Amino acid sequence: MLSALQSLSLAANNMSGSIPRQLGQCSNLRYLNLSRNKFNEDIPFEIGILQFLQILDLSHNILTGQLPSQLAQLQRLETLNISHNRISGSIPSAFDNMLSLTSVDISYNQFEGQLPNSKAFSEAPFERLRNNKDLCGNSTGLKPCSFASQNPRGKRSNKVLLILVLLFGSLALLFVIVGVLLILRKRIRDKEKVSREAQTGIPFTLWCCDGKIEHSDIIKATEGFDSKHCVGEGGFGSVYKAELPTGEVLAIKKLHTQPEGGMTNLKAFTSEIHALTEIRHRNIVKLYGFCLNPEHCFLAYEFFKGGSLEKLLSSEEKAMKFDWIKRINVIKGVSYALSYMHHDCSPPIVHRDISSKNVLLDLDYEAHISDFGTARLLKSDSSNWTSFAGTFGYSAPELAYTLVVNEKCDVYSFGVVTLEIITGKYPGDLISSLSSSTYHNLLFKDLLDQCISPPTNQIVGYIVFLMKAVFLCLHSNSEYRPTMQQVSQYLSIPRPDFQEQFHIMTLGEILKFDSNSILVKNPCSKVRLFSELGTAGKPDSSNRLPICLLN
């Protein structure tokens, strides 16, 4: 193996042609001697990759071109001999930093310009520097460098430098002036906005459109929230498409009013909305603003032309274009967003309503989680709520008898949405059958969405690993569900091609499939998927085994 080679001497062999660039693959090379041959052309820059090289001798050849600056990366190089060649140009200034270099010989070449400012060059005997074109520097036998020789452009470069200083100075002054004007303009607009709100009594805030959009523009764009502009319905409100005068398009979620009218805690709601606007993630819909008018209380989001995942799967024509690679990327995107909410936000944010209708797609099928106006900041003393929030069929089973909400509720909903993407429909019947052993006999291929072509072996391999994680996410006991951070990391691992005959395998066989130590089996026939997902909880002491974990 070239990578194991430490010493190579091909000196005095009458070899010709260019020096092989494959030498850069000899990653452990310490000694390289190609002297006294007939090598020509340039010195290959790949030699600069040899980080362990200590001695390099290329003398007595016919090498031409300039000295590659990459050679300065050889921080362990002690001896450099490139004498008796035809190498031209100046020696790269980066050679000043070669602190390990103790001996150099560059004689009988065509070098010109200033000698590097390092001990190895400045203390080198004249015999090792002689017979070059026009070398100068602080070394015995060489003429001192004039400013012009150090910088060939001489006074001209000074003029260019002066021009650049004046140019950048003018630009900096211009930026300061523009910045001051923008600050003054913003203050004036803020005062006008406060004045408008004082007149109308409508608290309205929008962090986009350069402050040009008013509350009346939203009402006008939706024609007073007419049903013909409605593009979606949710448990907390209806979503309308608003085409603004600026040409921008927003999704306006008009929240359902409370039984007593208006928002009961304006200060708390406003502070929470401001916290949610700080979220910045490519797979989370941006919240642009809100309005707290008791008659029209709404949230403003970015609009996605791809619509919701629910509508895509319900349309056979659209679902046929939703191939397996796009589906897997959507699943990954949702997992990344939830992992960010649960583990990278402080305090963590629990969505509480992950479902296919709240996963929006752009035209490139990139997933974006929406409905953040209904999400809650999970503080240490706020895991209990007095009302149910979510979509039936997607919510975790424990919410049927308790209102204790934590991140594991989102994990369960993620499992449902993932199964929906894989099967092409809401997987209610499949989830219901998980408490029995009947699902073991289902053919794996029959679970996959039939409106698109069967997946390739590579995609099948990924889906097999994905199914293992999904069924853990659907565990009836929240303690045994993995975290979304574990799931997102697990989904990021490349998977090998699936070599089994998957079209005749049952779901039970798929879930027991052992590959690359993904499953850890114990003598009691329990199979637990934690070797890659991490430990999601303490060992199950109940008699009921985790779903999908039976032989």
Short mmCIF file of N, CA and C in Angstrom, two decimals, residues 153-313:
data_model
loop_
_atom_site.label_atom_id
_atom_site.label_comp_id
_atom_site.label_asym_id
_atom_site.label_seq_id
_atom_site.Cartn_x
_atom_site.Cartn_y
_atom_site.Cartn_z
N ARG A 153 6.24 46.22 -8.49
CA ARG A 153 5.46 47.33 -9.00
C ARG A 153 5.89 48.67 -8.39
N GLY A 154 6.71 48.60 -7.36
CA GLY A 154 7.29 49.80 -6.77
C GLY A 154 6.27 50.85 -6.41
N LYS A 155 6.55 52.08 -6.87
CA LYS A 155 5.71 53.21 -6.52
C LYS A 155 4.29 53.06 -7.05
N ARG A 156 4.17 52.31 -8.11
CA ARG A 156 2.83 52.13 -8.67
C ARG A 156 1.90 51.45 -7.68
N SER A 157 2.48 50.45 -6.94
CA SER A 157 1.65 49.74 -5.97
C SER A 157 1.25 50.68 -4.84
N ASN A 158 2.13 51.66 -4.50
CA ASN A 158 1.77 52.62 -3.46
C ASN A 158 0.56 53.44 -3.89
N LYS A 159 0.55 53.83 -5.15
CA LYS A 159 -0.58 54.60 -5.66
C LYS A 159 -1.86 53.77 -5.62
N VAL A 160 -1.74 52.51 -6.01
CA VAL A 160 -2.92 51.63 -5.98
C VAL A 160 -3.41 51.47 -4.55
N LEU A 161 -2.46 51.31 -3.59
CA LEU A 161 -2.83 51.17 -2.19
C LEU A 161 -3.55 52.42 -1.69
N LEU A 162 -3.03 53.58 -2.08
CA LEU A 162 -3.65 54.84 -1.66
C LEU A 162 -5.07 54.96 -2.22
N ILE A 163 -5.21 54.58 -3.48
CA ILE A 163 -6.54 54.63 -4.10
C ILE A 163 -7.51 53.70 -3.37
N LEU A 164 -7.02 52.50 -3.03
CA LEU A 164 -7.88 51.55 -2.33
C LEU A 164 -8.30 52.06 -0.95
N VAL A 165 -7.33 52.68 -0.25
CA VAL A 165 -7.65 53.23 1.08
C VAL A 165 -8.71 54.31 0.97
N LEU A 166 -8.53 55.22 -0.01
CA LEU A 166 -9.52 56.29 -0.20
C LEU A 166 -10.88 55.71 -0.59
N LEU A 167 -10.87 54.66 -1.44
CA LEU A 167 -12.12 54.08 -1.90
C LEU A 167 -12.88 53.43 -0.74
N PHE A 168 -12.15 52.60 0.03
CA PHE A 168 -12.81 51.93 1.14
C PHE A 168 -13.22 52.92 2.23
N GLY A 169 -12.41 53.96 2.42
CA GLY A 169 -12.80 54.99 3.38
C GLY A 169 -14.09 55.68 2.98
N SER A 170 -14.22 55.99 1.69
CA SER A 170 -15.44 56.62 1.19
C SER A 170 -16.64 55.69 1.35
N LEU A 171 -16.43 54.40 1.03
CA LEU A 171 -17.52 53.44 1.18
C LEU A 171 -17.95 53.31 2.63
N ALA A 172 -16.96 53.29 3.55
CA ALA A 172 -17.29 53.18 4.98
C ALA A 172 -18.11 54.39 5.43
N LEU A 173 -17.71 55.59 4.98
CA LEU A 173 -18.46 56.80 5.33
C LEU A 173 -19.87 56.75 4.76
N LEU A 174 -19.97 56.24 3.51
CA LEU A 174 -21.29 56.12 2.89
C LEU A 174 -22.19 55.17 3.67
N PHE A 175 -21.62 54.02 4.11
CA PHE A 175 -22.40 53.07 4.89
C PHE A 175 -22.88 53.68 6.21
N VAL A 176 -22.01 54.47 6.84
CA VAL A 176 -22.40 55.11 8.10
C VAL A 176 -23.57 56.06 7.87
N ILE A 177 -23.48 56.86 6.81
CA ILE A 177 -24.56 57.81 6.50
C ILE A 177 -25.86 57.07 6.21
N VAL A 178 -25.77 56.02 5.37
CA VAL A 178 -26.97 55.24 5.04
C VAL A 178 -27.55 54.59 6.30
N GLY A 179 -26.65 54.06 7.16
CA GLY A 179 -27.12 53.43 8.40
C GLY A 179 -27.87 54.40 9.28
N VAL A 180 -27.33 55.62 9.42
CA VAL A 180 -27.99 56.65 10.24
C VAL A 180 -29.36 56.99 9.65
N LEU A 181 -29.42 57.12 8.32
CA LEU A 181 -30.68 57.45 7.67
C LEU A 181 -31.71 56.34 7.88
N LEU A 182 -31.25 55.07 7.78
CA LEU A 182 -32.18 53.95 7.98
C LEU A 182 -32.70 53.91 9.42
N ILE A 183 -31.82 54.21 10.38
CA ILE A 183 -32.25 54.22 11.78
C ILE A 183 -33.29 55.32 12.00
N LEU A 184 -33.02 56.51 11.45
CA LEU A 184 -33.99 57.61 11.57
C LEU A 184 -35.31 57.26 10.91
N ARG A 185 -35.21 56.61 9.73
CA ARG A 185 -36.44 56.23 9.02
C ARG A 185 -37.25 55.23 9.82
N LYS A 186 -36.55 54.26 10.45
CA LYS A 186 -37.25 53.26 11.25
C LYS A 186 -37.93 53.89 12.45
N ARG A 187 -37.24 54.83 13.08
CA ARG A 187 -37.84 55.50 14.24
C ARG A 187 -39.09 56.26 13.85
N ILE A 188 -39.02 56.93 12.68
CA ILE A 188 -40.20 57.68 12.20
C ILE A 188 -41.35 56.72 11.94
N ARG A 189 -41.05 55.56 11.29
CA ARG A 189 -42.10 54.59 11.00
C ARG A 189 -42.67 53.98 12.26
N ASP A 190 -41.79 53.72 13.25
CA ASP A 190 -42.28 53.18 14.51
C ASP A 190 -43.23 54.16 15.18
N LYS A 191 -42.88 55.46 15.13
CA LYS A 191 -43.76 56.45 15.72
C LYS A 191 -45.10 56.50 14.99
N GLU A 192 -45.02 56.42 13.63
CA GLU A 192 -46.26 56.41 12.85
C GLU A 192 -47.09 55.19 13.15
N LYS A 193 -46.39 54.04 13.35
CA LYS A 193 -47.09 52.80 13.65
C LYS A 193 -47.80 52.88 15.00
N VAL A 194 -47.08 53.41 16.00
CA VAL A 194 -47.68 53.57 17.32
C VAL A 194 -48.88 54.50 17.23
N SER A 195 -48.74 55.56 16.42
CA SER A 195 -49.84 56.50 16.25
C SER A 195 -51.04 55.81 15.61
N ARG A 196 -50.79 54.97 14.58
CA ARG A 196 -51.89 54.25 13.92
C ARG A 196 -52.57 53.31 14.89
N GLU A 197 -51.74 52.58 15.67
CA GLU A 197 -52.32 51.65 16.62
C GLU A 197 -53.12 52.38 17.69
N ALA A 198 -52.64 53.56 18.07
CA ALA A 198 -53.39 54.33 19.06
C ALA A 198 -54.73 54.77 18.50
N GLN A 199 -54.75 55.07 17.19
CA GLN A 199 -55.99 55.49 16.57
C GLN A 199 -56.95 54.33 16.35
N THR A 200 -56.43 53.20 15.92
CA THR A 200 -57.30 52.05 15.60
C THR A 200 -57.51 51.12 16.77
N GLY A 201 -56.59 51.18 17.76
CA GLY A 201 -56.70 50.26 18.89
C GLY A 201 -56.34 48.84 18.54
N ILE A 202 -55.58 48.63 17.44
CA ILE A 202 -55.24 47.29 16.98
C ILE A 202 -53.74 47.06 17.14
N PRO A 203 -53.32 46.24 18.10
CA PRO A 203 -51.88 45.88 18.18
C PRO A 203 -51.50 45.01 16.99
N PHE A 204 -50.64 45.53 16.10
CA PHE A 204 -50.28 44.83 14.88
C PHE A 204 -48.78 44.93 14.68
N THR A 205 -48.12 43.77 14.53
CA THR A 205 -46.67 43.73 14.34
C THR A 205 -46.33 42.78 13.20
N LEU A 206 -45.51 43.26 12.26
CA LEU A 206 -45.10 42.44 11.13
C LEU A 206 -43.61 42.67 10.89
N TRP A 207 -42.81 41.57 10.94
CA TRP A 207 -41.36 41.67 10.80
C TRP A 207 -40.92 41.37 9.36
N CYS A 208 -41.60 41.88 8.41
CA CYS A 208 -41.20 41.68 7.00
C CYS A 208 -41.78 42.82 6.18
N CYS A 209 -41.56 42.74 4.88
CA CYS A 209 -42.14 43.69 3.93
C CYS A 209 -41.68 45.13 4.18
N ASP A 210 -40.55 45.28 4.89
CA ASP A 210 -39.93 46.59 5.09
C ASP A 210 -40.87 47.58 5.77
N GLY A 211 -41.79 47.05 6.60
CA GLY A 211 -42.68 47.93 7.35
C GLY A 211 -43.74 48.62 6.52
N LYS A 212 -43.95 48.17 5.29
CA LYS A 212 -44.89 48.84 4.39
C LYS A 212 -46.31 48.29 4.49
N ILE A 213 -46.49 47.21 5.21
CA ILE A 213 -47.79 46.55 5.28
C ILE A 213 -48.52 46.92 6.56
N GLU A 214 -49.78 47.25 6.42
CA GLU A 214 -50.61 47.60 7.55
C GLU A 214 -51.69 46.53 7.74
N HIS A 215 -52.35 46.65 8.88
CA HIS A 215 -53.43 45.71 9.19
C HIS A 215 -54.49 45.70 8.09
N SER A 216 -54.81 46.89 7.58
CA SER A 216 -55.84 46.99 6.54
C SER A 216 -55.45 46.28 5.26
N ASP A 217 -54.12 46.20 4.99
CA ASP A 217 -53.67 45.49 3.78
C ASP A 217 -53.96 44.00 3.88
N ILE A 218 -53.79 43.43 5.08
CA ILE A 218 -54.09 42.01 5.28
C ILE A 218 -55.59 41.76 5.09
N ILE A 219 -56.40 42.63 5.68
CA ILE A 219 -57.85 42.48 5.55
C ILE A 219 -58.28 42.60 4.09
N LYS A 220 -57.67 43.54 3.39
CA LYS A 220 -58.01 43.73 1.98
C LYS A 220 -57.56 42.55 1.13
N ALA A 221 -56.36 42.02 1.39
CA ALA A 221 -55.82 40.90 0.59
C ALA A 221 -56.67 39.64 0.75
N THR A 222 -57.25 39.47 1.92
CA THR A 222 -58.10 38.27 2.16
C THR A 222 -59.58 38.58 2.01
N GLU A 223 -59.90 39.84 1.61
CA GLU A 223 -61.29 40.28 1.47
C GLU A 223 -62.09 39.98 2.74
N GLY A 224 -61.50 40.43 3.86
CA GLY A 224 -62.17 40.22 5.13
C GLY A 224 -62.22 38.76 5.53
N PHE A 225 -61.18 38.01 5.17
CA PHE A 225 -61.06 36.57 5.45
C PHE A 225 -62.21 35.80 4.81
N ASP A 226 -62.41 36.12 3.52
CA ASP A 226 -63.42 35.41 2.74
C ASP A 226 -62.99 33.96 2.52
N SER A 227 -63.94 33.05 2.48
CA SER A 227 -63.65 31.61 2.38
C SER A 227 -62.94 31.26 1.09
N LYS A 228 -63.07 32.09 0.03
CA LYS A 228 -62.41 31.75 -1.23
C LYS A 228 -60.89 31.89 -1.14
N HIS A 229 -60.41 32.58 -0.11
CA HIS A 229 -58.96 32.71 0.10
C HIS A 229 -58.45 31.69 1.12
N CYS A 230 -59.34 30.87 1.66
CA CYS A 230 -58.94 29.89 2.67
C CYS A 230 -58.23 28.71 2.00
N VAL A 231 -57.06 28.37 2.49
CA VAL A 231 -56.27 27.27 1.91
C VAL A 231 -56.09 26.12 2.89
N GLY A 232 -56.64 26.25 4.10
CA GLY A 232 -56.48 25.16 5.06
C GLY A 232 -57.26 25.42 6.34
N GLU A 233 -57.61 24.33 7.02
CA GLU A 233 -58.31 24.42 8.30
C GLU A 233 -57.51 23.68 9.35
N GLY A 234 -57.55 24.18 10.57
CA GLY A 234 -56.85 23.53 11.67
C GLY A 234 -57.65 23.62 12.95
N GLY A 235 -57.16 22.95 13.97
CA GLY A 235 -57.86 22.94 15.24
C GLY A 235 -57.83 24.29 15.93
N PHE A 236 -56.89 25.16 15.53
CA PHE A 236 -56.74 26.44 16.20
C PHE A 236 -57.13 27.61 15.31
N GLY A 237 -57.41 27.33 14.05
CA GLY A 237 -57.78 28.43 13.17
C GLY A 237 -57.75 28.01 11.71
N SER A 238 -58.09 28.98 10.84
CA SER A 238 -58.10 28.75 9.40
C SER A 238 -56.96 29.53 8.77
N VAL A 239 -56.40 28.98 7.68
CA VAL A 239 -55.26 29.60 7.01
C VAL A 239 -55.72 30.21 5.69
N TYR A 240 -55.33 31.46 5.48
CA TYR A 240 -55.71 32.19 4.27
C TYR A 240 -54.46 32.62 3.51
N LYS A 241 -54.60 32.65 2.21
CA LYS A 241 -53.51 33.13 1.35
C LYS A 241 -53.70 34.62 1.11
N ALA A 242 -52.67 35.42 1.44
CA ALA A 242 -52.75 36.87 1.29
C ALA A 242 -51.69 37.35 0.33
N GLU A 243 -52.10 37.84 -0.84
CA GLU A 243 -51.17 38.42 -1.81
C GLU A 243 -51.13 39.93 -1.55
N LEU A 244 -49.99 40.39 -1.05
CA LEU A 244 -49.86 41.77 -0.58
C LEU A 244 -49.51 42.73 -1.71
N PRO A 245 -49.74 44.02 -1.51
CA PRO A 245 -49.41 45.01 -2.55
C PRO A 245 -47.94 45.02 -2.93
N THR A 246 -47.07 44.59 -2.00
CA THR A 246 -45.63 44.56 -2.29
C THR A 246 -45.25 43.41 -3.21
N GLY A 247 -46.20 42.52 -3.52
CA GLY A 247 -45.91 41.34 -4.34
C GLY A 247 -45.60 40.11 -3.53
N GLU A 248 -45.38 40.27 -2.24
CA GLU A 248 -45.10 39.12 -1.38
C GLU A 248 -46.39 38.39 -1.03
N VAL A 249 -46.25 37.10 -0.75
CA VAL A 249 -47.40 36.27 -0.39
C VAL A 249 -47.18 35.71 1.00
N LEU A 250 -48.16 35.88 1.88
CA LEU A 250 -48.09 35.37 3.24
C LEU A 250 -49.23 34.40 3.50
N ALA A 251 -48.99 33.50 4.43
CA ALA A 251 -50.05 32.62 4.92
C ALA A 251 -50.55 33.22 6.23
N ILE A 252 -51.82 33.58 6.26
CA ILE A 252 -52.40 34.23 7.43
C ILE A 252 -53.28 33.23 8.17
N LYS A 253 -52.90 32.89 9.39
CA LYS A 253 -53.67 31.96 10.20
C LYS A 253 -54.56 32.75 11.15
N LYS A 254 -55.84 32.76 10.86
CA LYS A 254 -56.81 33.47 11.69
C LYS A 254 -57.22 32.55 12.83
N LEU A 255 -56.85 32.93 14.05
CA LEU A 255 -57.12 32.08 15.20
C LEU A 255 -58.57 32.15 15.60
N HIS A 256 -59.09 31.01 16.05
CA HIS A 256 -60.45 30.99 16.57
C HIS A 256 -60.51 31.84 17.82
N THR A 257 -61.55 32.63 17.95
CA THR A 257 -61.70 33.48 19.13
C THR A 257 -62.08 32.64 20.34
N GLN A 258 -61.70 33.11 21.51
CA GLN A 258 -62.04 32.43 22.75
C GLN A 258 -63.52 32.62 23.04
N PRO A 259 -64.13 31.74 23.82
CA PRO A 259 -65.56 31.86 24.13
C PRO A 259 -65.93 33.23 24.68
N GLU A 260 -65.06 33.84 25.46
CA GLU A 260 -65.37 35.14 26.03
C GLU A 260 -64.89 36.27 25.13
N GLY A 261 -64.28 35.91 23.97
CA GLY A 261 -63.80 36.91 23.02
C GLY A 261 -62.41 37.40 23.33
N GLY A 262 -61.59 37.54 22.30
CA GLY A 262 -60.26 38.10 22.47
C GLY A 262 -59.29 37.11 23.09
N MET A 263 -58.11 37.59 23.41
CA MET A 263 -57.06 36.80 24.05
C MET A 263 -57.06 37.10 25.54
N THR A 264 -57.05 36.08 26.35
CA THR A 264 -57.20 36.25 27.79
C THR A 264 -55.94 36.81 28.45
N ASN A 265 -54.78 36.55 27.88
CA ASN A 265 -53.54 37.01 28.49
C ASN A 265 -52.67 37.63 27.41
N LEU A 266 -52.92 38.90 27.12
CA LEU A 266 -52.26 39.57 26.02
C LEU A 266 -50.75 39.62 26.20
N LYS A 267 -50.28 39.94 27.42
CA LYS A 267 -48.85 40.07 27.67
C LYS A 267 -48.13 38.75 27.48
N ALA A 268 -48.68 37.67 28.05
CA ALA A 268 -48.05 36.36 27.92
C ALA A 268 -48.03 35.91 26.47
N PHE A 269 -49.16 36.12 25.76
CA PHE A 269 -49.23 35.69 24.35
C PHE A 269 -48.21 36.46 23.50
N THR A 270 -48.11 37.78 23.74
CA THR A 270 -47.19 38.60 22.96
C THR A 270 -45.74 38.18 23.19
N SER A 271 -45.37 37.94 24.45
CA SER A 271 -43.99 37.54 24.75
C SER A 271 -43.67 36.18 24.14
N GLU A 272 -44.65 35.27 24.10
CA GLU A 272 -44.41 33.96 23.50
C GLU A 272 -44.23 34.07 21.99
N ILE A 273 -45.05 34.92 21.35
CA ILE A 273 -44.92 35.12 19.91
C ILE A 273 -43.54 35.71 19.58
N HIS A 274 -43.09 36.66 20.37
CA HIS A 274 -41.77 37.24 20.13
C HIS A 274 -40.68 36.18 20.29
N ALA A 275 -40.84 35.27 21.24
CA ALA A 275 -39.85 34.21 21.42
C ALA A 275 -39.82 33.29 20.21
N LEU A 276 -41.02 33.00 19.65
CA LEU A 276 -41.09 32.10 18.50
C LEU A 276 -40.50 32.73 17.25
N THR A 277 -40.51 34.05 17.16
CA THR A 277 -39.91 34.70 15.98
C THR A 277 -38.40 34.59 15.99
N GLU A 278 -37.81 34.22 17.11
CA GLU A 278 -36.36 34.04 17.17
C GLU A 278 -35.92 32.71 16.58
N ILE A 279 -36.88 31.81 16.32
CA ILE A 279 -36.53 30.50 15.77
C ILE A 279 -36.06 30.66 14.33
N ARG A 280 -34.91 30.08 14.02
CA ARG A 280 -34.38 30.13 12.66
C ARG A 280 -33.90 28.74 12.28
N HIS A 281 -34.69 28.03 11.51
CA HIS A 281 -34.32 26.70 11.06
C HIS A 281 -34.92 26.47 9.68
N ARG A 282 -34.17 25.85 8.80
CA ARG A 282 -34.61 25.70 7.41
C ARG A 282 -35.86 24.85 7.28
N ASN A 283 -36.15 24.01 8.27
CA ASN A 283 -37.31 23.13 8.22
C ASN A 283 -38.45 23.60 9.11
N ILE A 284 -38.42 24.87 9.51
CA ILE A 284 -39.49 25.45 10.32
C ILE A 284 -40.00 26.69 9.62
N VAL A 285 -41.32 26.79 9.49
CA VAL A 285 -41.94 27.94 8.85
C VAL A 285 -41.65 29.20 9.66
N LYS A 286 -41.27 30.27 8.99
CA LYS A 286 -40.97 31.52 9.68
C LYS A 286 -42.26 32.22 10.10
N LEU A 287 -42.30 32.67 11.33
CA LEU A 287 -43.41 33.49 11.82
C LEU A 287 -43.03 34.94 11.62
N TYR A 288 -43.81 35.66 10.79
CA TYR A 288 -43.46 37.03 10.44
C TYR A 288 -44.13 38.08 11.33
N GLY A 289 -45.24 37.72 11.98
CA GLY A 289 -45.89 38.72 12.80
C GLY A 289 -47.25 38.27 13.29
N PHE A 290 -47.98 39.20 13.92
CA PHE A 290 -49.28 38.85 14.49
C PHE A 290 -50.12 40.09 14.65
N CYS A 291 -51.40 39.86 14.83
CA CYS A 291 -52.35 40.93 15.10
C CYS A 291 -53.25 40.47 16.23
N LEU A 292 -53.48 41.36 17.21
CA LEU A 292 -54.28 41.00 18.37
C LEU A 292 -55.61 41.76 18.40
N ASN A 293 -56.12 42.07 17.22
CA ASN A 293 -57.45 42.66 17.16
C ASN A 293 -58.47 41.64 17.64
N PRO A 294 -59.30 41.95 18.64
CA PRO A 294 -60.27 40.98 19.15
C PRO A 294 -61.16 40.38 18.06
N GLU A 295 -61.41 41.15 16.99
CA GLU A 295 -62.27 40.65 15.92
C GLU A 295 -61.49 39.77 14.95
N HIS A 296 -60.26 40.19 14.65
CA HIS A 296 -59.43 39.44 13.71
C HIS A 296 -58.07 39.18 14.35
N CYS A 297 -57.97 38.13 15.12
CA CYS A 297 -56.69 37.77 15.74
C CYS A 297 -55.99 36.77 14.84
N PHE A 298 -54.83 37.13 14.30
CA PHE A 298 -54.19 36.23 13.35
C PHE A 298 -52.68 36.24 13.49
N LEU A 299 -52.05 35.22 12.88
CA LEU A 299 -50.60 35.07 12.81
C LEU A 299 -50.19 35.08 11.34
N ALA A 300 -49.05 35.68 11.04
CA ALA A 300 -48.57 35.77 9.65
C ALA A 300 -47.33 34.91 9.47
N TYR A 301 -47.41 33.97 8.52
CA TYR A 301 -46.30 33.05 8.24
C TYR A 301 -45.86 33.19 6.78
N GLU A 302 -44.68 32.64 6.48
CA GLU A 302 -44.30 32.55 5.07
C GLU A 302 -45.19 31.53 4.38
N PHE A 303 -45.42 31.74 3.09
CA PHE A 303 -46.34 30.90 2.33
C PHE A 303 -45.54 29.91 1.46
N PHE A 304 -46.01 28.67 1.41
CA PHE A 304 -45.35 27.63 0.60
C PHE A 304 -46.30 27.12 -0.47
N LYS A 305 -45.84 27.21 -1.73
CA LYS A 305 -46.69 26.85 -2.86
C LYS A 305 -46.94 25.35 -2.94
N GLY A 306 -46.07 24.55 -2.30
CA GLY A 306 -46.27 23.10 -2.38
C GLY A 306 -47.43 22.60 -1.56
N GLY A 307 -47.98 23.44 -0.69
CA GLY A 307 -49.12 23.03 0.11
C GLY A 307 -48.72 22.09 1.24
N SER A 308 -49.71 21.48 1.84
CA SER A 308 -49.46 20.60 2.99
C SER A 308 -49.19 19.17 2.53
N LEU A 309 -48.52 18.42 3.39
CA LEU A 309 -48.27 17.00 3.13
C LEU A 309 -49.58 16.24 3.04
N GLU A 310 -50.56 16.61 3.84
CA GLU A 310 -51.86 15.94 3.82
C GLU A 310 -52.51 16.04 2.45
N LYS A 311 -52.51 17.25 1.86
CA LYS A 311 -53.13 17.43 0.55
C LYS A 311 -52.36 16.70 -0.54
N LEU A 312 -51.04 16.67 -0.41
CA LEU A 312 -50.23 15.97 -1.43
C LEU A 312 -50.55 14.48 -1.43
N LEU A 313 -50.61 13.87 -0.26
CA LEU A 313 -50.87 12.42 -0.19
C LEU A 313 -52.29 12.08 -0.59
#
